[in-house]
CSV table of C-alpha atoms in Angstrom, one decimal:
chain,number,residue,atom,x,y,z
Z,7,UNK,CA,-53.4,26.8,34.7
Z,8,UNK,CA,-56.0,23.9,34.4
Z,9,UNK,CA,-56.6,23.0,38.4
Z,10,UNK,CA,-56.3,18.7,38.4
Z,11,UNK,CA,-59.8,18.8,40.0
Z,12,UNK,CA,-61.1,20.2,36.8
Z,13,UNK,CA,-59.8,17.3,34.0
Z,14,UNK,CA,-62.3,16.2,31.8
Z,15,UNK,CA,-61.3,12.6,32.9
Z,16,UNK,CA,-62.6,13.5,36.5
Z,17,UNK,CA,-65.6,15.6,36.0
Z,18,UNK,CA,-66.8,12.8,33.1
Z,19,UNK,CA,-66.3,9.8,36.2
Z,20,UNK,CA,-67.9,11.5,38.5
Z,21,UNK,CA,-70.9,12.6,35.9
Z,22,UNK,CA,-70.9,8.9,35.3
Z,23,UNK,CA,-71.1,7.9,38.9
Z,24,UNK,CA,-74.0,10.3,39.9
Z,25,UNK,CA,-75.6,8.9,37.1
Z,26,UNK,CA,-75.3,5.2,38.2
Z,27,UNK,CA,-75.4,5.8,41.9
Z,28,UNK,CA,-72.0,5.0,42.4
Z,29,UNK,CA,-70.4,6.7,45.8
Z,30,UNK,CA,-67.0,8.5,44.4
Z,31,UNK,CA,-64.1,9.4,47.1
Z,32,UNK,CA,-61.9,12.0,45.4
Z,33,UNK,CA,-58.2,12.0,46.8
Z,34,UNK,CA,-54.6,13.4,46.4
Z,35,UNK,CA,-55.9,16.1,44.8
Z,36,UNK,CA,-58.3,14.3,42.1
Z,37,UNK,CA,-55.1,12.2,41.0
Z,38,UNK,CA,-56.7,8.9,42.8
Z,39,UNK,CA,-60.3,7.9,42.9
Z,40,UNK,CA,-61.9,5.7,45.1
Z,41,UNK,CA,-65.6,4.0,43.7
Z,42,UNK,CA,-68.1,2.2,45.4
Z,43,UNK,CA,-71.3,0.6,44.7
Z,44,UNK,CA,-73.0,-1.9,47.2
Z,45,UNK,CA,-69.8,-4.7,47.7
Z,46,UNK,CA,-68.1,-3.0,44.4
Z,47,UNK,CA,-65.1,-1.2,44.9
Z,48,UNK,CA,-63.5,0.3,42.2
Z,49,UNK,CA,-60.1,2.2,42.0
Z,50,UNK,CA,-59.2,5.0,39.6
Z,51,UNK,CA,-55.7,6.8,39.1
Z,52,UNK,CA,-54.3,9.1,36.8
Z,53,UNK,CA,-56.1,8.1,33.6
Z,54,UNK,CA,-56.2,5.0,34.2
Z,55,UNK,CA,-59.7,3.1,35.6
Z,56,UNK,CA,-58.2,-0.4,36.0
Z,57,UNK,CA,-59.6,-2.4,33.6
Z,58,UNK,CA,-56.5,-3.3,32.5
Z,59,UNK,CA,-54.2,-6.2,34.1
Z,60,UNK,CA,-50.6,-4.9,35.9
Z,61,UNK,CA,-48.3,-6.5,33.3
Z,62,UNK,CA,-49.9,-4.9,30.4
Z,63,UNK,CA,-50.3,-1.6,32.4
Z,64,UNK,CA,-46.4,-1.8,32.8
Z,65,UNK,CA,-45.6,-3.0,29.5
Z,66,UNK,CA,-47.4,-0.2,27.4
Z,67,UNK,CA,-46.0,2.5,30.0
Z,68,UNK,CA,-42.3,1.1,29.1
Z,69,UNK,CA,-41.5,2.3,25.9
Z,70,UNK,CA,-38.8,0.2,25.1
Z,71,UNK,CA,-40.4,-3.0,26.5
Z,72,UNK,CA,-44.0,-2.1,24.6
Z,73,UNK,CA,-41.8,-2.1,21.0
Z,74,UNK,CA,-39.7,-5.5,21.9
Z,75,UNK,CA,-43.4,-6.8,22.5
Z,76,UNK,CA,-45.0,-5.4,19.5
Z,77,UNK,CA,-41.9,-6.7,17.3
Z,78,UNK,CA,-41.8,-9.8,19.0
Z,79,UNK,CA,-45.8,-10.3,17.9
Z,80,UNK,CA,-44.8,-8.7,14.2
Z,81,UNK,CA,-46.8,-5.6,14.7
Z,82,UNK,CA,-45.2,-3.2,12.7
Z,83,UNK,CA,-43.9,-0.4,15.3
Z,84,UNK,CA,-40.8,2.0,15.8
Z,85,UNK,CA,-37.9,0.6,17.4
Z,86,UNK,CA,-37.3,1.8,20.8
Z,87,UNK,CA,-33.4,0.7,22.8
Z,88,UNK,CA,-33.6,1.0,27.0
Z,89,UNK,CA,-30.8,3.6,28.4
Z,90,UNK,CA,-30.9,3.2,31.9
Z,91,UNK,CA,-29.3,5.2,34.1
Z,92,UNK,CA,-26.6,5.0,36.8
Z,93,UNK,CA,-28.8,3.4,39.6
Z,94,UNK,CA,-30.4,1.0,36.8
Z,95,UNK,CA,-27.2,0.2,34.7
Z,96,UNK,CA,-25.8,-2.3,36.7
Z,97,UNK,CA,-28.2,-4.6,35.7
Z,98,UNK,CA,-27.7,-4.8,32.5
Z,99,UNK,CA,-24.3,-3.7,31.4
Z,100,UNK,CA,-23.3,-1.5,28.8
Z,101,UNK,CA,-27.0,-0.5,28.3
Z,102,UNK,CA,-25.3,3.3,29.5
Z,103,UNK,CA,-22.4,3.1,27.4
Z,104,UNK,CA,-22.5,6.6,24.9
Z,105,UNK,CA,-20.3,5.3,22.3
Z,106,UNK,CA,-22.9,2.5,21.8
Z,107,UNK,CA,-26.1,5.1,21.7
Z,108,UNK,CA,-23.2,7.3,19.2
Z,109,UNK,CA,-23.7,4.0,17.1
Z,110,UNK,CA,-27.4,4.3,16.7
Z,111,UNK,CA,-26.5,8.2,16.0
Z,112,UNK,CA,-24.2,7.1,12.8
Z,113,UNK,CA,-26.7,4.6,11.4
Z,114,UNK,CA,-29.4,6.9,11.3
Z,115,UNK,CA,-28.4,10.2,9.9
Z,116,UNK,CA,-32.1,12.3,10.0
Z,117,UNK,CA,-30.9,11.6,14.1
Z,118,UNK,CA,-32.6,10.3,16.8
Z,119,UNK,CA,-35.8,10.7,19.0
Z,120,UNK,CA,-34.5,10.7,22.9
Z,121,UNK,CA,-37.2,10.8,25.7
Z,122,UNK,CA,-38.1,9.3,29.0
Z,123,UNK,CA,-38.9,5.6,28.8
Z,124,UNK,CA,-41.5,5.9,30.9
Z,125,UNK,CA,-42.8,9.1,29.8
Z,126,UNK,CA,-45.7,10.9,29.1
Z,127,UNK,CA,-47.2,14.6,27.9
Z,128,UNK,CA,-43.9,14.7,25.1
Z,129,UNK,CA,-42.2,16.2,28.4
Z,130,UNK,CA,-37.9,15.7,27.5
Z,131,UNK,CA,-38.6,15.0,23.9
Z,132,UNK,CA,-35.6,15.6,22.4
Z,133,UNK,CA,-34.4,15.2,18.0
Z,134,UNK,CA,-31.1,15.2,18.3
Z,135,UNK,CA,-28.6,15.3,15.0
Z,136,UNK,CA,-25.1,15.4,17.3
Z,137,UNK,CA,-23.1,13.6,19.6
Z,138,UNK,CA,-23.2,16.6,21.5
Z,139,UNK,CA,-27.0,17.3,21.4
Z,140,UNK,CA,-27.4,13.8,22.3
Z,141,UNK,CA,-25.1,14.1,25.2
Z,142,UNK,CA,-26.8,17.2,26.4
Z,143,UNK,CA,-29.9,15.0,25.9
Z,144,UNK,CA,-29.6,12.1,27.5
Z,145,UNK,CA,-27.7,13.7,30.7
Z,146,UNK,CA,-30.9,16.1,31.1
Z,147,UNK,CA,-33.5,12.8,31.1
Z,148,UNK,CA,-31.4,10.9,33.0
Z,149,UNK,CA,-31.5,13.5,35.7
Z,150,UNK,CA,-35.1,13.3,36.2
Z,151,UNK,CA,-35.6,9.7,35.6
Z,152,UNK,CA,-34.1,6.0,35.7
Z,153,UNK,CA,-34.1,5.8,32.3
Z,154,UNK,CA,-34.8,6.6,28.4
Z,155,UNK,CA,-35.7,5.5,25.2
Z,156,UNK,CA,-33.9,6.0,22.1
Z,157,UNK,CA,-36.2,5.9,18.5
Z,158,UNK,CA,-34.3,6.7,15.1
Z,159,UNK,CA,-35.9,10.2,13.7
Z,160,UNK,CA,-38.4,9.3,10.9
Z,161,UNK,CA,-40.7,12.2,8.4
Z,162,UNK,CA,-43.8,11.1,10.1
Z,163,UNK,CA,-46.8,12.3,7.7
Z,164,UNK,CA,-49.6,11.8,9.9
Z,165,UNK,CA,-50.5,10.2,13.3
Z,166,UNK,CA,-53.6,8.8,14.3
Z,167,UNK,CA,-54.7,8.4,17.8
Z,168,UNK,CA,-56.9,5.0,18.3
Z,169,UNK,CA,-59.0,4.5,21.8
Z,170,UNK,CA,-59.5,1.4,22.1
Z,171,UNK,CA,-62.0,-1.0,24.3
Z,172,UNK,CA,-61.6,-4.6,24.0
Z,173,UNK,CA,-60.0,-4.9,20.6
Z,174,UNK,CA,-63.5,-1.8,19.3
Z,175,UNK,CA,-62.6,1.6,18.2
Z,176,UNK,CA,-64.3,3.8,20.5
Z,177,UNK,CA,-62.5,6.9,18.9
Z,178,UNK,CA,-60.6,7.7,15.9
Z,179,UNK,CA,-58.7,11.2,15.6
Z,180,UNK,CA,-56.3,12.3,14.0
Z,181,UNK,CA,-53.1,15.5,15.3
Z,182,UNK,CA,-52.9,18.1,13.2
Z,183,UNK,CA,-49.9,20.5,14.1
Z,184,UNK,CA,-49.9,24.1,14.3
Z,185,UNK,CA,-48.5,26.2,11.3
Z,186,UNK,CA,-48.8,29.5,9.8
Z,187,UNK,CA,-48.7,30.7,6.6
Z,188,UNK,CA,-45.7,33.4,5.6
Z,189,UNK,CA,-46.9,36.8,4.9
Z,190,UNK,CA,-43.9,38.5,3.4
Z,191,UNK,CA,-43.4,40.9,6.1
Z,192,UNK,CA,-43.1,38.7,9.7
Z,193,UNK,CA,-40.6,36.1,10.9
Z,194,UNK,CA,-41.5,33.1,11.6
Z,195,UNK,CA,-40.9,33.8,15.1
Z,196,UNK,CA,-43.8,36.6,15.3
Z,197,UNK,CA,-46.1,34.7,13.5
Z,198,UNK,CA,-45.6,32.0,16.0
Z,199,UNK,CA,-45.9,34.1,18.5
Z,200,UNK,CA,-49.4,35.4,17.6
Z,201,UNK,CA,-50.8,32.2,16.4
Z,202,UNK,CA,-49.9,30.2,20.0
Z,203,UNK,CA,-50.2,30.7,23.3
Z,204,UNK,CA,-47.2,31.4,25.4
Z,205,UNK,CA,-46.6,27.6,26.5
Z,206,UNK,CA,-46.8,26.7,22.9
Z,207,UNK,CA,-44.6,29.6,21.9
Z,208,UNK,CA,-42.0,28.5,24.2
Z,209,UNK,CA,-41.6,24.6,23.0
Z,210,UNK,CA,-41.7,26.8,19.7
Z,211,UNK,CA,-38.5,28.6,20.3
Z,212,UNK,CA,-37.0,25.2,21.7
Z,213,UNK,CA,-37.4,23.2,18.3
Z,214,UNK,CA,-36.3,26.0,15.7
Z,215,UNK,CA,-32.9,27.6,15.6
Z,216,UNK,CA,-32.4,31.6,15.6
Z,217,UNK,CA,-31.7,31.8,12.1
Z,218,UNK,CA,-34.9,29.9,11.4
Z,219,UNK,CA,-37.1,31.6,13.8
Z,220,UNK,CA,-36.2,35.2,12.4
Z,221,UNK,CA,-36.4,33.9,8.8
Z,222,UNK,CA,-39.2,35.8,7.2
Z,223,UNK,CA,-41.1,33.0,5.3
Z,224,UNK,CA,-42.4,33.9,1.5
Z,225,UNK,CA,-46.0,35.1,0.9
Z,226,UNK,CA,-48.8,32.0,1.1
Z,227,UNK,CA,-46.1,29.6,2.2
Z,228,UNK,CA,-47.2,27.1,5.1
Z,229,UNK,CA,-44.7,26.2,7.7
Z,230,UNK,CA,-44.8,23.9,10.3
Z,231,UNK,CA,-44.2,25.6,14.0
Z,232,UNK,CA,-43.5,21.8,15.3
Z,233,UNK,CA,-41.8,18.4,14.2
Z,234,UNK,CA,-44.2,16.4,16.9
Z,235,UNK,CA,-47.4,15.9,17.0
Z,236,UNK,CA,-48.1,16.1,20.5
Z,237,UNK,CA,-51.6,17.6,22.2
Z,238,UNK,CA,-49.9,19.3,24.9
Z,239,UNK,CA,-47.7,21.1,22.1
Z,240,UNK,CA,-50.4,22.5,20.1
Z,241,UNK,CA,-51.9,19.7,17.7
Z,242,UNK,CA,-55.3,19.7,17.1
Z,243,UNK,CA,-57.4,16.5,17.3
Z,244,UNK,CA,-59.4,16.1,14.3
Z,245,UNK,CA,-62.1,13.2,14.2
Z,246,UNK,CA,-60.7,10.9,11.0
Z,247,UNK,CA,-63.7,10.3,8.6
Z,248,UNK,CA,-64.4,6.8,7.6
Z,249,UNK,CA,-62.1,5.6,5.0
Z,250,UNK,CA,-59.2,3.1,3.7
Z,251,UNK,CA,-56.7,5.2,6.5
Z,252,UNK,CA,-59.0,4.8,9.1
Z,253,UNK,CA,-59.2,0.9,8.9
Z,254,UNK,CA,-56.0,0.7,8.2
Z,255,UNK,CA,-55.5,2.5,12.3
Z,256,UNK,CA,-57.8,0.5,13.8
Z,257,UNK,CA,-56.8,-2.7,12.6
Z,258,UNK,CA,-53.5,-2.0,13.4
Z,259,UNK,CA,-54.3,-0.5,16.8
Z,260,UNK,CA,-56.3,-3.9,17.3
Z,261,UNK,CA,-52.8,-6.0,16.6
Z,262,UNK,CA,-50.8,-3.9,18.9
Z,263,UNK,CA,-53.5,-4.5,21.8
Z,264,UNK,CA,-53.9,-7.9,21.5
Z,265,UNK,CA,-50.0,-8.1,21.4
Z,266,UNK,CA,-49.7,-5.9,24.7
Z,267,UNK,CA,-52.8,-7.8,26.4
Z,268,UNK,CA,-54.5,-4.9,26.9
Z,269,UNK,CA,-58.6,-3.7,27.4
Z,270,UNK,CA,-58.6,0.0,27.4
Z,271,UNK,CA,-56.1,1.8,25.6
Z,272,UNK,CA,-55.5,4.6,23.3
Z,273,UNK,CA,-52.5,3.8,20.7
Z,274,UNK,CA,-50.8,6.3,18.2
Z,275,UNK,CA,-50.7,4.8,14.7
Z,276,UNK,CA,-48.4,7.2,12.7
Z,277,UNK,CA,-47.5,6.8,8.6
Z,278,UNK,CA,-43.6,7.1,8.1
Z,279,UNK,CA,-42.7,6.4,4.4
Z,280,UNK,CA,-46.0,5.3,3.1
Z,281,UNK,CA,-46.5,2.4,5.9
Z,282,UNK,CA,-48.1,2.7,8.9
Z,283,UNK,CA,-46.9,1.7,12.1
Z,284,UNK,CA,-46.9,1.7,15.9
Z,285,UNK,CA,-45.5,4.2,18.0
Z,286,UNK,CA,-47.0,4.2,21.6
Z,287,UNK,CA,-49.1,2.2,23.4
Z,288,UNK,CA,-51.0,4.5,26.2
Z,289,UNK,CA,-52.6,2.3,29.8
Z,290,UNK,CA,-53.6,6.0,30.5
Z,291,UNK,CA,-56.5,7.2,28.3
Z,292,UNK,CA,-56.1,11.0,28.1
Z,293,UNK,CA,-58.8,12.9,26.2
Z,294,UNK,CA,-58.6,16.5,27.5
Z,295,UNK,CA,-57.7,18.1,24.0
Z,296,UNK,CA,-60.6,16.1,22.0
Z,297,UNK,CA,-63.3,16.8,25.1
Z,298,UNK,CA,-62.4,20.1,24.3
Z,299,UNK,CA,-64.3,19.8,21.1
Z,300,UNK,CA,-66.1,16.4,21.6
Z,301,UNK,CA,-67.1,16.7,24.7
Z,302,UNK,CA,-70.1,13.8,24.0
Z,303,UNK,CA,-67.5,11.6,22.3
Z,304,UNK,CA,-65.0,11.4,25.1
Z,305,UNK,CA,-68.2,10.9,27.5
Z,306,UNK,CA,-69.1,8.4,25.7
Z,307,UNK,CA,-65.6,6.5,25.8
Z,308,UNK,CA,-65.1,6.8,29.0
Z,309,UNK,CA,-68.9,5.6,29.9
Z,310,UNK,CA,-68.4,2.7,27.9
Z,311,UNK,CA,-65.0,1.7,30.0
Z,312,UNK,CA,-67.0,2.0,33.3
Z,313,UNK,CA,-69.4,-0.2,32.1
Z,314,UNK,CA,-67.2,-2.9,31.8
Z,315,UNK,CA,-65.6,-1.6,35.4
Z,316,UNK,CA,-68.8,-2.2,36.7
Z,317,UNK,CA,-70.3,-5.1,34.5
């Protein structure tokens, strides 16, 4: 397991701040940082440096707020609807009612996307096609946190991740998802298993049924081990060349910023029946995956921010 003291995000900053002779404090075990140059103090946490005000830091970590923002600005974006939970419910009633949520279920019949409102890392990401998946779905979310957002299920083709510094792309990459190609001999399940590590293999298991895991998929043919396209899952970054798609991310990246009020940001762009659209808006810019690869890309990002911290 990757120790916190050893993110990319925290050995980059304090790189940075050696470089610029900036005095760094590291606290709660890297998770806060304190800077300081001359009179300049500077606060750090998570992945978030501060350059970005506390409304739009709240409003792209709400899932369900960011989307009535972005729709409210006509930035194309996937609908998210606010469950809150018991504590929360009270304030708005009927926003915990099931049989309203079973509503959403019958006018969308690929299913529904279920997951924290406030979440992040595709932790409690859950496609649900039944009232009683989505019953087992929003119970489990509910019992870690105080509330969730609901998304209908869409094919999504690709998503693009844009990191974004006062309305310029800094980065442009694309997820690929891990898949494996049938051999005529294996399941799907031991192919999975020997293409992923055992974290990956395990969210694996959780999004393919038995039957479908112990299928033995044809010779040459290419299946998908995941239905998200999320880092922590096993999706590959992949740098998106110049192009029509690539403007098409950015300037839509650029809308949803401007709409949020937001400096530095990374946003996910995906394509869902041709179009593009919206689907997050992220106040924390994590790059661990890509600085893997890019390690001089994500540097530079990140450099770029603290520039502006610092002026």
């Amino acid at each position: 397991m990757v120790l916190i003291s050893q993110r990319i995000f925290l050995e980059t900053i304090k790189k940075y701040c050696l470089a610029h002779d900036i005095a760094i404090e590291i606290r709660s075990g890297g998770w806060l940082l304190i800077m300081t140059r001359g009179n300049e103090r500077r606060l750090a946490i998570g992945y978030d440096i501060g350059l970005n005000s506390a409304v739009a830091h709240q409003v792209a970590n709400d899932k369900s707020a960011c989307a009535d923002v972005l729709a409210s600005a006509g930035v194309p974006a996937l609908p998210h609807t606010l469950v809150l939970g018991a504590k929360l419910s009270k304030h708005i009633p009927g926003s915990d009612s099931l049989d309203a949520i079973q509503l959403l279920l019958d006018r969308h019949p690929l299913g529904l996307v279920v997951k924290p409102n406030a979440g992040t890392s595709g932790e409690l990401v859950f496609r649900v096609t039944t009232r009683a998946q989505l019953e087992t779905a929003v119970a489990r979310i509910l019992a870690a946190h105080p509330s969730l957002a609901i998304s209908p299920y869409v094919e999504i083709e690709d998503e693009v991740r844009v990191v974004l510094l006062d309305g310029r792309a800094l980065i442009v990459y694309g997820k690929t998802r891990p898949s494996v190609v049938g051999d005529g001999v294996h399941s799907l399940r031991a192919l999975a298993r020997a293409a992923t590590t055992e974290d990956q293999f395990k969210i694996i298991t959780t999004e393919h049924d038995v039957a479908a895991l112990d299928a033995i998929p044809p010779l040459g043919e290419r299946r998908l081990l995941n239905w998200r396209h999320n880092l922590d899952a096993g999706a590959e970054p992949v740098l998106l060349a110049d192009g029509a798609a690539r403007e098409a991310c950015v300037a839509l990246a650029i809308r949803a910023a401007q709409a949020v009020g937001i400096r530095f940001a990374s946003i996910d762009v995906v394509r869902a029946d041709g179009a593009w659209k919206i689907l997050e808006v992220n106040a924390g810019v994590k790059m661990e995956a890509l600085g893997r690869r890019h390690p001089e890309l994500v540097e530079a990002a990140y450099g770029s921010a603290l520039d502006c911290l610092f002026g």
